[in-house]
Short mmCIF file of C-alpha atoms in Angstrom, two decimals:
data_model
loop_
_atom_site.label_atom_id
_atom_site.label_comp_id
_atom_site.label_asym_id
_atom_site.label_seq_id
_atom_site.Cartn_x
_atom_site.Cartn_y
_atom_site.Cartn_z
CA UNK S 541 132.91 129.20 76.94
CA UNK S 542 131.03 126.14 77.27
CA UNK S 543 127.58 126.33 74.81
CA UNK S 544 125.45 124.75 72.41
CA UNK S 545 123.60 126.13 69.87
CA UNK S 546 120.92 125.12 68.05
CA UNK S 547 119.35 124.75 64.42
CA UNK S 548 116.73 128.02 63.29
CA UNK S 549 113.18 127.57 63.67
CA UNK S 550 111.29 125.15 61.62
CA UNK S 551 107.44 125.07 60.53
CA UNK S 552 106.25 121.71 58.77
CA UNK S 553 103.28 119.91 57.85
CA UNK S 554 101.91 116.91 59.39
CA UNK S 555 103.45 114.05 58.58
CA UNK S 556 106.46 115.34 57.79
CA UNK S 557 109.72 114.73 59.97
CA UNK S 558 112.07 117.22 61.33
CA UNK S 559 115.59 117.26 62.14
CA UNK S 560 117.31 120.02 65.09
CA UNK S 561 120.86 119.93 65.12
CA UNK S 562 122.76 121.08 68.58
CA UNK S 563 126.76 122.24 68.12
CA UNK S 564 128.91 121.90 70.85
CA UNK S 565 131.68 123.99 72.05
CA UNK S 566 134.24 125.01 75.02
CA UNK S 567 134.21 121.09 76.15
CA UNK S 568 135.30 117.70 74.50
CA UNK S 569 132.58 116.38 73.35
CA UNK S 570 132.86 112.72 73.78
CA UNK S 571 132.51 113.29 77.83
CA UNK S 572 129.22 114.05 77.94
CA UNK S 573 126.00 112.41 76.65
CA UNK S 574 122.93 114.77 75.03
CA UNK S 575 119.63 115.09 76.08
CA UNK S 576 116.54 116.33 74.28
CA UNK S 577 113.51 118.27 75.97
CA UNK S 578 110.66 119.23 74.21
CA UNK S 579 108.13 122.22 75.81
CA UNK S 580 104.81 122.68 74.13
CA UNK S 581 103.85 126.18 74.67
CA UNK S 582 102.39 127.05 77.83
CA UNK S 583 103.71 123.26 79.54
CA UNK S 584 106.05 121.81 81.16
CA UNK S 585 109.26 120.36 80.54
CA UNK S 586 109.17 116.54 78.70
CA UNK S 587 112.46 114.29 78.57
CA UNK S 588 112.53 112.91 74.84
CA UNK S 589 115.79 111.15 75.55
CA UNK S 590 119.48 110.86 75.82
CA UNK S 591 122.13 109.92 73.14
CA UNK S 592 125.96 108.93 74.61
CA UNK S 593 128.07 111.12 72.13
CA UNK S 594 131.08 108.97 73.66
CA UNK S 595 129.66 105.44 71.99
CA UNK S 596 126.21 106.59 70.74
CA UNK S 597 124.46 104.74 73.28
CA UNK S 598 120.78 105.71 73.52
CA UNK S 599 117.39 105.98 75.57
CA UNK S 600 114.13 106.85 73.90
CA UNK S 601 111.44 108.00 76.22
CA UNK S 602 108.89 105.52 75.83
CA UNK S 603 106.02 108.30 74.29
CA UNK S 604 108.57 108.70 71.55
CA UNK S 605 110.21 105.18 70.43
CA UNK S 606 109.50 104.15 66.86
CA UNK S 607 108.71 107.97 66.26
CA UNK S 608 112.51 109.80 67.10
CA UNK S 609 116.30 109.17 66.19
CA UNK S 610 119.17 110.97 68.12
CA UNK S 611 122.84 110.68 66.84
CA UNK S 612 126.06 112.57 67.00
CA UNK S 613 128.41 113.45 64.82
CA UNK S 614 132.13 113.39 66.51
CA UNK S 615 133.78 115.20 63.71
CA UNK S 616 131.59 118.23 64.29
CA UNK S 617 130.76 117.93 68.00
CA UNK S 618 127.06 118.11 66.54
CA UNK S 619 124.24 116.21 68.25
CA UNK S 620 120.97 115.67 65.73
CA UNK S 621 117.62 115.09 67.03
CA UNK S 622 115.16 113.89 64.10
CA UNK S 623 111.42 113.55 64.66
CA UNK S 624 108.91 111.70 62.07
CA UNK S 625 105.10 111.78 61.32
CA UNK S 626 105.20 115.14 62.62
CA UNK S 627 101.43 116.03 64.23
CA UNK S 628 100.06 119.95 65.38
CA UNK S 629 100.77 118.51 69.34
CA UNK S 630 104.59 118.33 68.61
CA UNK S 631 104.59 122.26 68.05
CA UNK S 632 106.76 122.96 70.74
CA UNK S 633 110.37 124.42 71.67
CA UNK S 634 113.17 121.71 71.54
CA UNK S 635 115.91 122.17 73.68
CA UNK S 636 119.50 119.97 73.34
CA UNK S 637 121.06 120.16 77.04
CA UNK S 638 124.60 118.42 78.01
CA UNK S 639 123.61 115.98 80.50
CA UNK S 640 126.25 113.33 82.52
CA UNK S 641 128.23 111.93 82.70
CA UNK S 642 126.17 109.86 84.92
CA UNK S 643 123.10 110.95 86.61
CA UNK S 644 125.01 113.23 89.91
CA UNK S 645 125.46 116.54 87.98
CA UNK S 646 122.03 117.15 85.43
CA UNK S 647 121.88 118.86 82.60
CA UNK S 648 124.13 121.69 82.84
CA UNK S 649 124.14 123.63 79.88
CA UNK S 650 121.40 124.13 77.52
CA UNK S 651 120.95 125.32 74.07
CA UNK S 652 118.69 127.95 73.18
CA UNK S 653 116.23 126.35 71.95
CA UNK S 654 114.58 125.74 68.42
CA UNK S 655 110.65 126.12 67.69
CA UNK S 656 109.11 123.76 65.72
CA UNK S 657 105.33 124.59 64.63
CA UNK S 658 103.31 122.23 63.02
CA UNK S 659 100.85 122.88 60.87
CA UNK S 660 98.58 122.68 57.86
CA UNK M 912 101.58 112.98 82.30
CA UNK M 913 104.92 113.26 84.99
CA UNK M 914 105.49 111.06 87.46
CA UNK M 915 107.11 113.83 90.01
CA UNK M 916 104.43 116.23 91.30
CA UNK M 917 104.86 119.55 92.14
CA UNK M 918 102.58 122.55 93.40
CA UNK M 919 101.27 124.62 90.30
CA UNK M 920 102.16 127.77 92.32
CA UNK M 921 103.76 129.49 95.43
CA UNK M 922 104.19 132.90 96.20
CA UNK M 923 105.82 135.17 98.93
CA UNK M 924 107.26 138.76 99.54
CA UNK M 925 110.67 139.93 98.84
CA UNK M 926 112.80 138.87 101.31
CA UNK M 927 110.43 135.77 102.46
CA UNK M 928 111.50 132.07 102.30
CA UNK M 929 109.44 129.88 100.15
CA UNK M 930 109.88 126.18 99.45
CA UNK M 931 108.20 123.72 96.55
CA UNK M 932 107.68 120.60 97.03
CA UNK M 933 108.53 118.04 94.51
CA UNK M 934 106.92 114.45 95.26
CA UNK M 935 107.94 110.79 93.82
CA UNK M 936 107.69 106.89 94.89
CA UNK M 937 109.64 104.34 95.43
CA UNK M 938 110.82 103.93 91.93
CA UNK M 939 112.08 107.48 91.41
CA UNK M 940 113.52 109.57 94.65
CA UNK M 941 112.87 106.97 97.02
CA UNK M 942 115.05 104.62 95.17
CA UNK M 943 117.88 107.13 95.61
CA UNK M 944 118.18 108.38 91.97
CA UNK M 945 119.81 111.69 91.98
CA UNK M 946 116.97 115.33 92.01
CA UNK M 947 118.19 118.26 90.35
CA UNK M 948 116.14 121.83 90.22
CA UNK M 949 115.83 124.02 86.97
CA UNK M 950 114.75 127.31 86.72
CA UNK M 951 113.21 128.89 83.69
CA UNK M 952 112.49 132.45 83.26
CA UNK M 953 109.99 133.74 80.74
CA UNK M 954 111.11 133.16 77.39
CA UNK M 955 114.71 131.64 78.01
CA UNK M 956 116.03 128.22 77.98
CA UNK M 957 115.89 126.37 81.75
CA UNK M 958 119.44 126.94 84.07
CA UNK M 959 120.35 124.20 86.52
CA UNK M 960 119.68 125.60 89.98
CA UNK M 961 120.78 122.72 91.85
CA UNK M 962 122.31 119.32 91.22
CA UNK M 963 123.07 115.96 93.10
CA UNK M 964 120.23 116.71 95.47
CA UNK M 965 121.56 119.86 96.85
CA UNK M 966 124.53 121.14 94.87
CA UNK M 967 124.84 124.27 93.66
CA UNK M 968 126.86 124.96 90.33
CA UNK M 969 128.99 128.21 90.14
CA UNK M 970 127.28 131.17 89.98
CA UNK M 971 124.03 130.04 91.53
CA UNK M 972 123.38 132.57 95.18
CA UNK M 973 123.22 130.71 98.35
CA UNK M 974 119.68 132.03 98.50
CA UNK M 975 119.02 128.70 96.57
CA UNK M 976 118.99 124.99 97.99
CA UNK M 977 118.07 121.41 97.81
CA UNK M 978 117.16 118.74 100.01
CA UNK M 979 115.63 115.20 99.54
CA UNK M 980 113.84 112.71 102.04
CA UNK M 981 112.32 109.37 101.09
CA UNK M 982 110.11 110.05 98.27
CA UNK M 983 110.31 113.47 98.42
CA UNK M 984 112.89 116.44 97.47
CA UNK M 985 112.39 120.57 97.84
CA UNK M 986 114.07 123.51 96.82
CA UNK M 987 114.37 126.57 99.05
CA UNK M 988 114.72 129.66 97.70
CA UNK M 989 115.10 132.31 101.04
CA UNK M 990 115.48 136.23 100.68
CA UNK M 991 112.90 136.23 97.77
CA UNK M 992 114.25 138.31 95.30
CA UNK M 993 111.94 140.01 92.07
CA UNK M 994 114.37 138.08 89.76
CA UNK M 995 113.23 134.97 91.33
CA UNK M 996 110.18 134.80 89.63
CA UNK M 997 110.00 132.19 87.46
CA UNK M 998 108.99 128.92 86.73
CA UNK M 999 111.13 126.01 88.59
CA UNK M 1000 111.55 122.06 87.34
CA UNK M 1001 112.40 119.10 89.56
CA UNK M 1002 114.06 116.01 88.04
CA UNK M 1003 115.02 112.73 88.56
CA UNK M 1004 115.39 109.14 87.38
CA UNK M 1005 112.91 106.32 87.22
CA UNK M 1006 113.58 102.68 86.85
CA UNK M 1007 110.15 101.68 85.76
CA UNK M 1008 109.90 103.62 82.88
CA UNK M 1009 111.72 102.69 79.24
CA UNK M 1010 113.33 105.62 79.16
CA UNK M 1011 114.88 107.03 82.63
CA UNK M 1012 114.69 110.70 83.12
CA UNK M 1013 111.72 112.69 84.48
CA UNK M 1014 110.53 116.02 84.92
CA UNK M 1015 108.31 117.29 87.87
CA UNK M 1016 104.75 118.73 86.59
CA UNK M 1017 106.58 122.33 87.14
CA UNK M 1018 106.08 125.80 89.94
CA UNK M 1019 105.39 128.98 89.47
CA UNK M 1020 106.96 131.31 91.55
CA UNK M 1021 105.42 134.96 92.03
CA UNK M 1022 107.16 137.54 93.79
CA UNK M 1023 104.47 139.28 95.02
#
């Protein structure tokens, strides 16, 4: 079946970076882009952005440019989501969904999600 | 801070009909860009509800649909069931933002 699951959970400092990975399965891989959403506890859903695992094409959400990288890794079907100077507002739940191709059919499937606290 | 703006909460009896709202501008829905519907239940990742406006992927009831008019979209949920409550997302596309996709601010749905 088609799924993606995620990295374990993570705790870091501030200022440090982290890095989620999402595997892919059940689908080829290279059809469909990634997207990354981030859900502090208690709030809503936030778009971080999208990464094209066809030709790596990619849109940073503008709260996170200069701050985020998202790649994939076509040998593995594994997307990678790496956030720097980590801060204790980025302790949140980051979800990898499959999302296009296109913008008609959403984000589909999700993974289950990785926690990321930050803290001193 | 979301661009798409939801109620915080709506409520109704099992086996009521009970819509949310989700309201944009001209740069988002009114432009045309495609509104899809999430639902998250406590503690789970969100599940597409409803695509392309008013699509429904396999597996999602009937109970459940989408509609969109000029700035605006909803999602219908009729014959409220107990495992509808949850929390629902709206989300779209926005061509004055760097970076394109947005979420709505987000409903709670009680069964009461």
């Amino acid at each position: 079946q088609v799924q993606l699951v995620q990295s374990g959970v993570e705790v870091k400092k501030p200022g440090a970076s982290v890095k989620v990975s999402c595997k892919a399965s059940g689908y080829t891989f290279i059809t469909y882009g990634i997207s990354w959403v981030r859900q502090a506890p208690g709030q809503g859903l936030e778009w971080m952005g999208w990464v094209s695992a066809y030709d790596g094409n990619i849109e940073y959400a503008q709260n996170f440019q200069g701050r985020v990288t998202m790649t994939t890794d076509t040998s593995t079907s594994t997307a990678y989501m790496e956030l720097r100077r980590l801060r204790s507002d980025d302790t949140a739940v980051y979800y990898c969904a499959r999302d296009g191709p296109g913008t008609y059919y959403g984000m589909d499937v999700w993974g289950q999600g990785t926690t990321v606290t930050v803290s001193s | 801070q979301s661009v798409l703006t939801q109620p915080p909460s709506v409520s109704g009896a099992p086996g009521q009909r009970v819509t949310i709202s989700c309201t944009g501008s001209s740069s988002n829905i009114g432009a045309g860009f495609d509104v899809h519907w999430y639902q998250q239940l406590p503690g789970a990742a969100p599940k597409l509800l409803i695509y392309g406006d008013n699509n429904r992927p396999s597996g999602v009831p009937d109970r459940f649909s989408g509609s969109k008019s000029g700035t605006s979209a909803s999602l219908a949920i009729s014959g409220l069931q107990a495992e509808d409550d949850a929390d629902y997302y709206c989300q779209s596309y926005d061509s004055s933002l760097s970076g394109s996709h947005v979420f709505g601010t987000g409903t709670k749905v009680t069964v009461l």
